[in-house]
PDB file of C-alpha atoms in Angstrom:
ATOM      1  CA  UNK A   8     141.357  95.972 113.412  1.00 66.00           C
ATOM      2  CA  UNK A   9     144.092  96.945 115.144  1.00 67.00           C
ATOM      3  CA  UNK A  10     147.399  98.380 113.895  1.00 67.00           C
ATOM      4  CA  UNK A  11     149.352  98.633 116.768  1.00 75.00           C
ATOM      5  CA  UNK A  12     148.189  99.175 120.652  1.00 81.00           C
ATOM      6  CA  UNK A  13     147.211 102.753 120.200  1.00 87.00           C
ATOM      7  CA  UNK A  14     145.849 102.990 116.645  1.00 90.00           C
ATOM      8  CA  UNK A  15     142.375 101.142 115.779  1.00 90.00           C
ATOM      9  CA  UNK A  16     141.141 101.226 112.120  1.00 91.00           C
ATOM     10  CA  UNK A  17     137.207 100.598 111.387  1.00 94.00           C
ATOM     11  CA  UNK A  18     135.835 100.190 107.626  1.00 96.00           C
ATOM     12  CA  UNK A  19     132.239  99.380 107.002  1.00 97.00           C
ATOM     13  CA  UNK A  20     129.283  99.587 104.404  1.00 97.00           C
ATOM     14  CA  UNK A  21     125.965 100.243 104.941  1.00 96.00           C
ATOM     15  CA  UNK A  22     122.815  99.902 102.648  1.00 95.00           C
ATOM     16  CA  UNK A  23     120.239 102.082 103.591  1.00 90.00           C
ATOM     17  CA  UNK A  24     116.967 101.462 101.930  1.00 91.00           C
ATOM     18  CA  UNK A  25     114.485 104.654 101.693  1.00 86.00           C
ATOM     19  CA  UNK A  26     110.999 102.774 101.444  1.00 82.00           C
ATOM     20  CA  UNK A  27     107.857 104.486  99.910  1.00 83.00           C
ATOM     21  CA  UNK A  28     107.820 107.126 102.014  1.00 82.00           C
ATOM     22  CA  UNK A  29     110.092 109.096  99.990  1.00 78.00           C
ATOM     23  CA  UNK A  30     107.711 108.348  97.068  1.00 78.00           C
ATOM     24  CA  UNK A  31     104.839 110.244  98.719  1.00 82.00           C
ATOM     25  CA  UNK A  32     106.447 112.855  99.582  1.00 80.00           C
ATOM     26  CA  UNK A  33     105.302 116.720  97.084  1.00 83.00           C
ATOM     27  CA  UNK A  34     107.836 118.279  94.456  1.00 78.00           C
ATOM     28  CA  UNK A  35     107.483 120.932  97.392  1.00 83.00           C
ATOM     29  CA  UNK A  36     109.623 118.960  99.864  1.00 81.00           C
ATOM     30  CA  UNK A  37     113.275 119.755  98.107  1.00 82.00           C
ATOM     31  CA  UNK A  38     114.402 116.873  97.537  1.00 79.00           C
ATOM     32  CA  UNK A  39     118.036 116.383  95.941  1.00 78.00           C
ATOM     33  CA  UNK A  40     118.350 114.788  92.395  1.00 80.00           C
ATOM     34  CA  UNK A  41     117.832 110.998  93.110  1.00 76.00           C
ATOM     35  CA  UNK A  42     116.903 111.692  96.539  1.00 76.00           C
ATOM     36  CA  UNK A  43     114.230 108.890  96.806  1.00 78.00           C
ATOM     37  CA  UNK A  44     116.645 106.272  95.651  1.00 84.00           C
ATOM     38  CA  UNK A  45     118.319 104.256  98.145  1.00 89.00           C
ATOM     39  CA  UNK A  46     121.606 105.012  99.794  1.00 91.00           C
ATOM     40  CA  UNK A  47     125.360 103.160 100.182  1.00 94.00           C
ATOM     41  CA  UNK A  48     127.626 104.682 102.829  1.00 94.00           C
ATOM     42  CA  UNK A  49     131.186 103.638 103.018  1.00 97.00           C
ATOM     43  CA  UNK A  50     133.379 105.023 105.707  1.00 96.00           C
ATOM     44  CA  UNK A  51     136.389 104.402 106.929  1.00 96.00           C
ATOM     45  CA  UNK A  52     137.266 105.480 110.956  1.00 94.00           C
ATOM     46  CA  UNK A  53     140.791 105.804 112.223  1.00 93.00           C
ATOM     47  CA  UNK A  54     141.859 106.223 116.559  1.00 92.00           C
ATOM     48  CA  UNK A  55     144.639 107.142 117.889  1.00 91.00           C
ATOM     49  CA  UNK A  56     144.997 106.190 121.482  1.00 88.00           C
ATOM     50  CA  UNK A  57     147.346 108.405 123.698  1.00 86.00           C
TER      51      UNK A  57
END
């Protein structure tokens, strides 16, 4: 989307599913709390053109 002719906003979602790999994986491999559960990223990406 853009604001004006130098400044371009992006917002977007993403899902990211981890699969059963995460599953296998030992106690051993660190893994965060909740760390096999799947993911949402929301971000939000702002340009300024010179």
């Amino acid at each position: 989307m853009k604001l004006k002719s130098n400044i371009v906003v992006e917002v977007g979602y993403e899902h990211w599913f981890k699969g059963d790999y995460f599953d296998r994986l030992p106690a051993s491999a660190g893994l965060p709390a909740g760390g096999e559960k799947d993911s949402d990223y929301f971000f939000v990406n702002t340009e300024f053109r010179f």
